[in-house]
Short mmCIF file of C-alpha atoms in Angstrom, two decimals:
data_model
loop_
_atom_site.label_atom_id
_atom_site.label_comp_id
_atom_site.label_asym_id
_atom_site.label_seq_id
_atom_site.Cartn_x
_atom_site.Cartn_y
_atom_site.Cartn_z
CA LEU A 13 13.38 -140.37 -29.71
CA ALA A 14 17.16 -139.74 -29.26
CA LYS A 15 17.85 -136.37 -28.05
CA THR A 16 20.72 -134.46 -29.85
CA THR A 17 23.12 -131.94 -28.31
CA GLN A 18 25.04 -129.41 -30.33
CA PRO A 19 27.21 -126.37 -29.45
CA ILE A 20 25.04 -123.19 -29.83
CA SER A 21 27.39 -121.32 -31.85
CA MET A 22 30.86 -121.55 -33.60
CA ASP A 23 33.19 -119.16 -35.29
CA SER A 24 35.71 -119.84 -37.94
CA TYR A 25 37.71 -117.79 -40.78
CA GLU A 26 37.49 -118.25 -44.31
CA GLY A 27 39.44 -121.22 -45.84
CA GLN A 28 39.47 -123.27 -42.56
CA GLU A 29 38.04 -126.61 -41.66
CA VAL A 30 34.98 -126.49 -39.39
CA ASN A 31 33.77 -129.61 -37.23
CA ILE A 32 30.61 -129.47 -35.56
CA THR A 33 29.98 -132.45 -33.09
CA CYS A 34 26.53 -133.70 -32.09
CA SER A 35 25.73 -135.96 -29.17
CA HIS A 36 23.11 -138.57 -29.47
CA ASN A 37 23.70 -140.78 -26.51
CA ASN A 38 20.43 -142.50 -26.74
CA ILE A 39 20.56 -143.40 -30.37
CA ALA A 40 18.68 -146.70 -31.37
CA THR A 41 19.91 -149.20 -33.62
CA ASN A 42 17.68 -148.32 -36.75
CA ASP A 43 18.42 -144.53 -36.37
CA TYR A 44 20.13 -142.52 -39.05
CA ILE A 45 22.04 -139.34 -38.53
CA THR A 46 21.10 -136.52 -40.66
CA TRP A 47 22.34 -132.92 -40.89
CA TYR A 48 20.38 -129.83 -42.45
CA GLN A 49 21.73 -126.33 -43.10
CA GLN A 50 19.48 -123.31 -42.83
CA PHE A 51 20.36 -119.79 -44.02
CA PRO A 52 18.50 -116.90 -42.56
CA SER A 53 14.74 -116.50 -43.84
CA GLN A 54 14.94 -119.78 -45.66
CA GLY A 55 13.94 -123.37 -45.10
CA PRO A 56 16.49 -126.07 -44.02
CA ARG A 57 18.54 -127.86 -46.74
CA PHE A 58 19.67 -131.41 -46.51
CA ILE A 59 23.32 -131.70 -46.47
CA ILE A 60 24.37 -135.48 -45.57
CA GLN A 61 23.08 -138.50 -43.89
CA GLY A 62 25.05 -141.60 -42.47
CA TYR A 63 24.75 -144.61 -40.33
CA LYS A 64 28.34 -145.44 -39.41
CA THR A 65 31.85 -144.87 -40.11
CA LYS A 66 32.31 -142.08 -42.68
CA VAL A 67 30.25 -140.43 -45.45
CA THR A 68 31.43 -137.88 -47.61
CA ASN A 69 29.84 -135.91 -50.61
CA GLU A 70 30.55 -132.99 -52.55
CA VAL A 71 29.42 -130.55 -49.72
CA ALA A 72 30.74 -132.12 -46.44
CA SER A 73 31.93 -135.10 -44.50
CA LEU A 74 29.99 -136.98 -41.78
CA PHE A 75 32.16 -139.00 -39.24
CA ILE A 76 30.54 -141.49 -36.91
CA PRO A 77 32.45 -143.22 -34.19
CA ALA A 78 31.70 -147.11 -33.76
CA ASP A 79 29.55 -146.52 -30.73
CA ARG A 80 27.45 -143.91 -32.77
CA LYS A 81 26.85 -141.85 -29.69
CA SER A 82 27.99 -138.86 -31.42
CA SER A 83 28.68 -137.48 -34.84
CA THR A 84 30.84 -134.83 -36.47
CA LEU A 85 30.13 -132.90 -39.54
CA SER A 86 33.13 -131.59 -41.23
CA LEU A 87 32.88 -128.54 -43.69
CA PRO A 88 36.13 -128.16 -45.58
CA ARG A 89 37.57 -124.89 -46.39
CA VAL A 90 34.43 -122.75 -45.46
CA SER A 91 33.58 -119.44 -47.05
CA LEU A 92 31.40 -116.54 -45.88
CA SER A 93 28.43 -118.29 -47.28
CA ASP A 94 28.82 -121.28 -45.24
CA THR A 95 27.62 -118.82 -42.42
CA ALA A 96 24.13 -120.43 -41.37
CA VAL A 97 22.63 -122.63 -38.71
CA TYR A 98 23.45 -126.40 -38.85
CA TYR A 99 21.13 -128.93 -37.33
CA CYS A 100 21.82 -132.67 -36.49
CA LEU A 101 18.83 -134.94 -36.57
CA VAL A 102 18.59 -138.63 -35.30
CA GLY A 103 15.75 -141.04 -36.56
CA ASP A 104 14.83 -143.62 -38.99
CA SER A 105 11.80 -143.67 -41.41
CA SER A 106 9.23 -144.72 -38.72
CA ASN A 107 9.82 -141.62 -36.64
CA ALA A 108 10.56 -139.24 -39.50
CA GLY A 109 7.54 -137.11 -38.64
CA LYS A 110 8.86 -136.40 -35.35
CA SER A 111 12.43 -135.51 -36.24
CA THR A 112 13.22 -132.57 -34.11
CA PHE A 113 15.62 -130.09 -35.27
CA GLY A 114 16.67 -128.64 -31.81
CA ASP A 115 18.18 -125.22 -31.83
CA GLY A 116 21.18 -126.26 -33.97
CA THR A 117 24.73 -124.72 -34.25
CA THR A 118 25.08 -121.15 -35.60
CA LEU A 119 28.25 -121.14 -37.54
CA THR A 120 29.55 -117.76 -38.24
CA VAL A 121 32.53 -117.58 -40.75
CA LYS A 122 34.61 -114.36 -40.85
CA PRO A 123 36.75 -112.86 -43.42
CA ASN B 21 11.23 -129.19 -61.43
CA ALA B 22 9.62 -126.81 -58.99
CA GLY B 23 10.45 -127.10 -55.32
CA VAL B 24 8.20 -127.11 -52.47
CA MET B 25 6.06 -124.05 -52.72
CA GLN B 26 4.28 -122.17 -49.85
CA ASN B 27 1.90 -119.20 -49.94
CA PRO B 28 1.67 -116.66 -49.09
CA ARG B 29 5.21 -115.77 -47.97
CA HIS B 30 4.00 -113.38 -45.80
CA LEU B 31 0.68 -113.01 -43.88
CA VAL B 32 -0.56 -110.70 -41.55
CA ARG B 33 -3.72 -111.14 -39.32
CA ARG B 34 -5.31 -109.33 -36.31
CA ARG B 35 -5.92 -111.20 -33.17
CA GLY B 36 -9.12 -113.31 -33.72
CA GLN B 37 -8.75 -113.77 -37.27
CA GLU B 38 -8.10 -116.80 -39.13
CA ALA B 39 -4.91 -118.06 -40.93
CA ARG B 40 -4.65 -120.29 -43.75
CA LEU B 41 -1.12 -121.57 -45.01
CA ARG B 42 -0.75 -123.45 -48.16
CA CYS B 43 1.92 -125.97 -49.11
CA SER B 44 2.36 -127.66 -52.67
CA PRO B 45 4.81 -130.56 -52.17
CA MET B 46 7.45 -131.37 -54.86
CA LYS B 47 6.08 -133.26 -57.67
CA GLY B 48 5.88 -137.12 -56.90
CA HIS B 49 6.12 -136.42 -53.06
CA SER B 50 3.24 -137.68 -51.15
CA HIS B 51 4.52 -136.97 -47.47
CA VAL B 52 4.11 -133.29 -45.91
CA TYR B 53 5.45 -132.00 -42.92
CA TRP B 54 4.78 -128.69 -41.24
CA TYR B 55 7.02 -126.79 -38.69
CA ARG B 56 7.02 -123.74 -36.86
CA GLN B 57 10.06 -121.75 -36.07
CA LEU B 58 10.02 -118.81 -33.52
CA PRO B 59 12.74 -116.20 -33.82
CA GLU B 60 15.99 -117.32 -32.90
CA GLU B 61 14.97 -120.74 -32.29
CA GLY B 62 15.07 -124.21 -34.07
CA LEU B 63 12.16 -125.83 -35.84
CA LYS B 64 9.42 -127.55 -33.83
CA PHE B 65 7.67 -130.39 -35.43
CA MET B 66 3.88 -129.74 -35.81
CA VAL B 67 2.35 -132.42 -37.82
CA TYR B 68 3.16 -135.12 -40.44
CA LEU B 69 0.51 -135.99 -43.18
CA GLN B 70 0.09 -138.34 -46.43
CA LYS B 71 -2.48 -137.82 -48.85
CA GLU B 72 -5.84 -137.79 -46.96
CA ASN B 73 -4.25 -139.01 -43.62
CA ILE B 74 -2.75 -137.30 -40.48
CA ILE B 75 0.15 -139.58 -39.61
CA ASP B 76 1.51 -137.91 -36.67
CA GLU B 77 0.03 -134.62 -35.16
CA SER B 78 1.73 -134.98 -31.85
CA GLY B 79 3.16 -131.48 -32.18
CA MET B 80 0.20 -129.65 -32.92
CA PRO B 81 -1.55 -127.50 -30.29
CA LYS B 82 -4.69 -129.29 -29.24
CA GLU B 83 -6.82 -126.15 -30.14
CA ARG B 84 -7.16 -123.77 -32.91
CA PHE B 85 -4.76 -125.51 -35.20
CA SER B 86 -5.69 -128.09 -37.82
CA ALA B 87 -3.88 -129.34 -41.05
CA GLU B 88 -4.99 -131.52 -43.89
CA PHE B 89 -3.49 -133.00 -47.16
CA PRO B 90 -6.30 -133.68 -49.62
CA LYS B 91 -6.25 -136.21 -52.46
CA GLU B 92 -6.04 -132.96 -54.82
CA GLY B 93 -4.47 -129.64 -54.08
CA PRO B 94 -2.15 -128.28 -51.65
CA SER B 95 -1.71 -129.16 -47.94
CA ILE B 96 -3.37 -126.46 -45.62
CA LEU B 97 -2.49 -125.44 -42.16
CA ARG B 98 -5.23 -123.63 -40.53
CA ILE B 99 -4.93 -121.47 -37.38
CA GLN B 100 -8.32 -120.29 -36.02
CA GLN B 101 -8.69 -117.33 -33.74
CA VAL B 102 -4.95 -116.37 -34.07
CA VAL B 103 -3.14 -114.74 -31.23
CA ARG B 104 0.11 -112.72 -31.01
CA GLY B 105 2.17 -115.91 -29.78
CA ASP B 106 1.15 -117.47 -33.07
CA SER B 107 3.55 -115.28 -34.91
CA ALA B 108 6.19 -117.32 -36.50
CA ALA B 109 7.50 -118.68 -39.55
CA TYR B 110 5.78 -121.86 -40.66
CA PHE B 111 7.61 -124.24 -42.72
CA CYS B 112 6.48 -127.08 -44.84
CA ALA B 113 8.67 -129.89 -46.12
CA SER B 114 7.72 -132.76 -48.50
CA SER B 115 9.48 -136.12 -49.16
CA PRO B 116 8.77 -138.88 -51.48
CA GLY B 117 8.21 -141.41 -48.65
CA THR B 118 10.33 -143.87 -46.91
CA SER B 119 13.68 -145.03 -48.10
CA GLY B 120 13.67 -148.33 -46.28
CA ARG B 121 14.86 -147.74 -42.80
CA MET B 122 16.52 -144.24 -43.66
CA HIS B 123 15.17 -140.88 -42.67
CA SER B 124 13.93 -139.68 -45.91
CA GLU B 125 15.27 -136.33 -47.03
CA GLN B 126 13.02 -133.62 -46.58
CA PHE B 127 12.89 -130.86 -49.05
CA PHE B 128 11.61 -127.51 -47.40
CA GLY B 129 9.76 -124.66 -48.79
CA PRO B 130 10.80 -121.07 -48.25
CA GLY B 131 8.02 -120.62 -45.34
CA THR B 132 5.29 -118.33 -44.51
CA ARG B 133 5.97 -115.79 -42.13
CA LEU B 134 2.90 -114.91 -40.15
CA THR B 135 2.53 -111.82 -38.07
CA VAL B 136 -0.52 -111.29 -35.89
CA LEU B 137 -1.25 -107.76 -34.82
#
């Protein structure tokens, strides 16, 4: 399974755009990139998933360069409620059960 | 449409007792995953089950831990003879199954926080 590497923590201020990058140098051809968000004392929640180029939904955007060895989760105009841990996962349906969440990136949004 | 349900939300056990954690997946979901999360750490995969089948238990400790997902009823994660190191949050997730090649979105429950005294 492709290993992912993310920054341990990031700080931001309300209203700013936040970009969290995940490295996955050994990503396989069939692997998708998925991001989850976890608030304290809650289970993770799916944010976005992509395979290549750019994906956007009502919550975030996901940028994936051509070589797919990294990906960037972009959160526009963050608010205090976006303070959470963000996990990057790499895998496909064949290894879904082994999706490893790693330690994630703790994002702290300050007023 | 109820989400993934886990009970109990909090469980206290003394060393040597058994802990049984229950997970009811979302309606229509046939895939269940169990994860363990220690304080200040990420989630660690334990086991992946479909109805009446264990698909992948590579993350399960070899002893004292077992899981099942019967044809009827919730999925159960059982920990026998608990030790203090078992204290953690245990999360269950469910998915409807594979979406072609894509990683199928997992819907998580609120977790069970196990404390071993």
